[in-house]
Coordinates of C-alpha atoms and ligand atoms in Angstrom, one line a residue:
X1017 CA 46.5 -84.4 -22.0
X1018 CA 48.3 -85.6 -18.7
X1019 CA 52.0 -84.8 -18.8
X1020 CA 54.7 -86.8 -17.0
X1021 CA 54.9 -83.9 -14.5
X1022 CA 51.1 -84.1 -13.8
X1023 CA 51.5 -87.7 -13.2
X1024 CA 54.3 -87.6 -10.9
X1025 CA 52.9 -84.7 -9.1
X1026 CA 50.0 -86.9 -8.1
X1027 CA 52.0 -90.0 -7.4
X1028 CA 54.8 -88.3 -5.4
X1029 CA 53.4 -88.7 -1.9
X1030 CA 53.0 -92.5 -2.4
X1031 CA 56.0 -93.0 -4.5
X1032 CA 58.3 -94.6 -2.1
X1033 CA 56.0 -97.0 -0.4
X1034 CA 54.2 -98.0 -3.6
X1035 CA 57.7 -98.7 -5.4
X1036 CA 58.6 -101.1 -3.0
X1037 CA 55.2 -102.9 -3.3
X1038 CA 55.4 -102.8 -7.1
X1039 CA 59.0 -103.5 -8.0
X1040 CA 60.7 -106.6 -7.2
X1041 CA 64.3 -106.1 -6.0
X1042 CA 64.2 -102.3 -6.1
X1043 CA 66.8 -102.0 -3.5
X1044 CA 69.0 -104.7 -5.1
X1045 CA 68.9 -102.8 -8.4
X1046 CA 70.0 -99.7 -6.7
X1047 CA 72.8 -101.8 -5.0
X1048 CA 73.9 -103.0 -8.3
X1049 CA 74.1 -99.4 -9.6
X1050 CA 76.4 -98.5 -6.6
X1051 CA 78.4 -101.6 -7.0
X1052 CA 79.4 -100.5 -10.6
X1053 CA 80.3 -96.9 -9.8
X1054 CA 83.6 -95.6 -10.8
X1055 CA 86.2 -95.1 -8.0
X1056 CA 86.2 -91.5 -8.5
X1057 CA 83.7 -89.0 -9.8
X1058 CA 83.8 -85.2 -9.3
X1059 CA 80.9 -84.0 -11.4
X1060 CA 77.8 -86.2 -11.4
X1061 CA 74.5 -86.0 -13.2
X1062 CA 71.4 -88.0 -11.8
X1063 CA 68.7 -88.1 -14.5
X1064 CA 65.1 -88.6 -13.2
X1065 CA 66.1 -88.3 -9.4
X1066 CA 62.6 -88.7 -8.4
X1067 CA 62.5 -88.8 -4.4
X1068 CA 66.2 -88.9 -4.3
X1069 CA 66.8 -92.7 -3.5
X1070 CA 69.8 -92.9 -6.1
X1071 CA 70.8 -89.3 -5.4
X1072 CA 71.3 -90.0 -1.7
X1073 CA 73.4 -93.2 -2.3
X1074 CA 75.6 -91.1 -4.8
X1075 CA 76.0 -88.3 -2.4
X1076 CA 77.0 -90.8 0.4
X1077 CA 79.3 -92.7 -2.1
X1078 CA 81.1 -89.4 -3.4
X1079 CA 81.2 -87.1 -0.4
X1080 CA 83.2 -84.5 -2.1
X1081 CA 81.5 -84.4 -5.5
X1082 CA 78.9 -82.0 -7.1
X1083 CA 75.8 -83.7 -8.1
X1084 CA 73.1 -82.3 -10.4
X1085 CA 69.8 -84.0 -10.0
X1086 CA 67.3 -83.5 -12.7
X1087 CA 63.6 -84.3 -12.7
X1088 CA 60.3 -83.0 -14.4
X1089 CA 58.3 -83.0 -11.2
X1090 CA 58.9 -80.2 -8.6
X1091 CA 56.9 -82.5 -6.1
X1092 CA 59.3 -85.4 -6.6
X1093 CA 62.2 -83.0 -6.2
X1094 CA 60.8 -81.6 -3.0
X1095 CA 60.7 -85.1 -1.5
X1096 CA 64.4 -85.7 -2.7
X1097 CA 65.4 -82.4 -1.0
X1098 CA 63.8 -83.8 2.2
X1099 CA 65.4 -87.1 2.0
X1100 CA 68.8 -85.5 1.5
X1101 CA 68.2 -83.0 4.2
X1102 CA 67.5 -85.8 6.8
X1103 CA 70.7 -87.7 5.9
X1104 CA 74.0 -86.5 7.0
X1105 CA 74.6 -85.1 3.4
X1106 CA 74.9 -81.4 3.0
X1107 CA 72.4 -79.7 0.6
X1108 CA 75.1 -77.7 -1.2
X1109 CA 76.5 -81.0 -2.6
X1110 CA 73.3 -81.6 -4.6
X1111 CA 71.8 -79.0 -7.1
X1112 CA 68.2 -79.9 -8.2
X1113 CA 67.0 -78.9 -11.7
X1114 CA 63.4 -79.1 -12.6
X1115 CA 63.4 -79.9 -16.3
X1116 CA 62.1 -82.4 -18.9
X1117 CA 65.2 -84.4 -20.3
X1118 CA 64.1 -83.5 -23.6
X1119 CA 64.7 -79.7 -22.9
X1120 CA 67.9 -80.3 -21.0
X1121 CA 71.0 -78.2 -22.2
X1122 CA 74.0 -80.6 -21.3
X1123 CA 77.3 -78.9 -21.4
X1124 CA 79.9 -80.9 -23.3
X1125 CA 82.5 -83.0 -21.5
X1126 CA 81.3 -81.8 -18.1
X1127 CA 80.7 -85.0 -16.2
X1128 CA 82.6 -88.1 -14.7
X1129 CA 79.3 -89.9 -14.1
X1130 CA 76.0 -90.0 -15.5
X1131 CA 73.6 -92.1 -13.4
X1132 CA 69.9 -92.9 -13.6
X1133 CA 67.4 -95.3 -12.3
X1134 CA 63.9 -96.3 -13.8
X1135 CA 63.5 -93.0 -15.7
X1136 CA 65.1 -93.0 -19.1
X1137 CA 62.3 -95.5 -20.4
X1138 CA 60.4 -92.3 -20.6
X1139 CA 62.2 -91.2 -23.6
X1140 CA 60.9 -92.0 -27.0
X1141 CA 63.7 -91.5 -29.3
X1142 CA 66.6 -92.8 -27.2
X1143 CA 69.6 -92.8 -29.6
X1144 CA 69.9 -88.9 -30.0
X1145 CA 69.6 -88.5 -26.1
X1146 CA 72.2 -91.3 -25.4
X1147 CA 74.4 -89.5 -27.8
X1148 CA 74.1 -86.2 -25.9
X1149 CA 74.9 -88.1 -22.7
X1150 CA 77.8 -89.5 -24.3
X1151 CA 78.9 -86.0 -25.4
X1152 CA 78.3 -84.8 -21.8
X1153 CA 80.9 -87.2 -20.4
X1154 CA 84.6 -86.5 -19.8
X1155 CA 86.8 -89.0 -21.4
X1156 CA 86.9 -92.2 -19.4
X1157 CA 83.5 -91.1 -17.9
X1158 CA 80.7 -93.6 -17.2
X1159 CA 77.0 -94.0 -17.7
X1160 CA 75.3 -96.2 -15.2
X1161 CA 71.7 -96.9 -16.1
X1162 CA 69.0 -98.9 -14.2
X1163 CA 65.9 -99.2 -16.4
X1164 CA 63.0 -101.3 -17.3
X1165 CA 63.0 -103.4 -20.6
X1166 CA 60.7 -105.5 -22.8
X1167 CA 61.5 -109.0 -23.3
X1168 CA 63.1 -109.8 -26.6
X1169 CA 60.9 -112.8 -27.3
X1170 CA 57.1 -112.9 -26.8
X1171 CA 57.4 -116.0 -24.7
X1172 CA 59.9 -114.2 -22.5
X1173 CA 57.9 -111.0 -22.4
X1174 CA 55.0 -113.2 -21.2
X1175 CA 57.1 -115.0 -18.5
X1176 CA 58.5 -111.7 -17.3
X1177 CA 55.0 -110.0 -17.1
X1178 CA 53.7 -113.2 -15.2
X1179 CA 56.7 -113.0 -12.9
X1180 CA 55.9 -109.2 -12.2
X1181 CA 52.2 -109.9 -11.7
X1182 CA 52.9 -112.7 -9.2
X1183 CA 55.3 -110.3 -7.2
X1184 CA 52.8 -107.5 -7.3
X1185 CA 50.0 -109.5 -6.1
X1186 CA 51.5 -111.8 -3.6
X1187 CA 54.4 -109.9 -2.2
X1188 CA 53.2 -106.4 -3.0
X1189 CA 49.7 -106.9 -2.2
X1190 CA 48.5 -104.8 -5.1
X1191 CA 45.0 -104.7 -6.0
X1192 CA 43.4 -105.2 -9.5
X1193 CA 42.9 -101.6 -9.7
X1194 CA 46.3 -100.6 -8.6
X1195 CA 47.6 -103.0 -11.4
X1196 CA 45.3 -101.4 -13.8
X1197 CA 46.8 -98.1 -12.9
X1198 CA 50.2 -99.2 -13.6
X1199 CA 49.2 -100.7 -17.0
X1200 CA 47.7 -97.5 -17.9
X1201 CA 50.8 -95.4 -16.9
X1202 CA 53.0 -97.7 -18.9
X1203 CA 50.7 -97.4 -22.1
X1204 CA 50.8 -93.7 -21.7
X1205 CA 54.4 -92.8 -20.9
X1206 CA 56.7 -95.7 -21.1
X1207 CA 58.9 -96.8 -23.9
X1208 CA 60.7 -100.0 -23.3
X1209 CA 63.5 -101.4 -25.5
X1210 CA 64.6 -105.1 -25.4
X1211 CA 68.2 -105.8 -23.9
X1212 CA 69.9 -106.4 -27.2
X1213 CA 68.3 -103.1 -28.6
X1214 CA 69.4 -101.3 -25.5
X1215 CA 73.0 -102.3 -25.9
X1216 CA 72.9 -101.4 -29.6
X1217 CA 71.2 -98.1 -28.9
X1218 CA 74.1 -97.2 -26.4
X1219 CA 76.5 -98.5 -28.9
X1220 CA 75.5 -96.4 -31.9
X1221 CA 75.3 -93.3 -29.6
X1222 CA 79.1 -93.5 -29.3
X1223 CA 79.7 -95.7 -26.3
X1224 CA 82.5 -97.7 -27.1
X1225 CA 82.1 -100.3 -24.1
X1226 CA 78.7 -101.4 -23.1
X1227 CA 77.6 -104.2 -20.7
X1228 CA 74.5 -105.3 -18.8
X1229 CA 75.6 -106.2 -15.2
X1230 CA 72.3 -107.4 -13.6
X1231 CA 68.8 -108.3 -14.7
X1232 CA 65.6 -109.7 -13.0
X1233 CA 62.5 -110.0 -15.1
X1234 CA 62.4 -106.8 -17.2
X1235 CA 64.5 -104.7 -14.9
X1236 CA 68.3 -104.4 -15.7
X1237 CA 71.4 -102.3 -14.9
X1238 CA 73.6 -101.1 -17.8
X1239 CA 77.1 -99.7 -17.7
X1240 CA 78.5 -97.6 -20.7
X1241 CA 81.9 -96.0 -21.2
X1242 CA 83.8 -94.0 -23.8
Ligands
LIG251 C1 60.1 -94.1 -11.9 S1 60.8 -92.5 -11.2 C2 62.5 -93.0 -10.9 C3 62.9 -92.3 -9.7 C4 64.2 -92.8 -8.9 N1 65.3 -92.5 -9.8 C5 64.0 -94.0 -8.4 O1 65.0 -94.9 -8.7 O2 63.3 -94.1 -7.6 C6 60.9 -91.7 -12.7 C7 61.2 -90.1 -12.4 O3 61.7 -89.6 -13.7 C8 60.9 -88.4 -13.8 N2 60.8 -88.2 -15.2 C9 60.1 -89.1 -16.0 N3 60.0 -88.4 -17.4 C10 60.8 -87.6 -17.4 C11 61.3 -86.6 -18.4 N4 60.9 -86.7 -19.6 N5 61.9 -85.6 -18.0 C12 62.3 -85.5 -16.7 N6 62.0 -86.3 -15.8 C13 61.3 -87.2 -16.0 C14 59.7 -88.7 -13.1 O4 59.2 -87.2 -12.8 C15 60.1 -89.4 -11.9 O5 60.5 -88.7 -10.8

């Protein structure tokens, strides 16, 4: 059986260029995450750092912070290290940890900010995991989460799928084989929630205030606090 680490090991070298071709408004989504960041955060967790695109933005935004960046794939982490090394950011600011989210021991009340982009849809049973995140935050701490959703109505799901397909073919130039590969990955690894369900999951996990601040097709950015 292919694990998520196997998948991203093979995908790592082409991740950055392929993501720009396969994900509409990827940079805008990262920008929305940055827009919603709290003014101050000393201890930060980046879940599913991948090649470090969000990690680098966090490191630049909070220059005196301590960032722990988690990912299951050693190869993705290596690329994130390279990215941070070539920027003005010192390596000491960021600690990389190779781990599955599911195996992560999160210290209680240890973080001011937990951020993540396009990674937590890999988790099947989200409520217990979100609860651990809520418990990992200090009082007033914030979760800022970019992720992929499912449409809440079949018609909306179809429209969003059609919109994505148009982007992937016309703007991204993805071939049918590349599109099939994405669909296969989604079937094997991805567990999407609808927007109302995502808000509900965050609420039942103990976050008192939750909001969706941005959405395009099935991509969205959430903020949760408390
Ligand atoms: C689609 S990439 C997103 C990377 C980056 N955050 C971005 O915005 O480009 C998802 C990342 O999450 C990691 N990942 C997926 N499932 C995971 C799991 N269960 N535990 C730890 N990391 C996981 C993958 O290795 C991959 O690097």
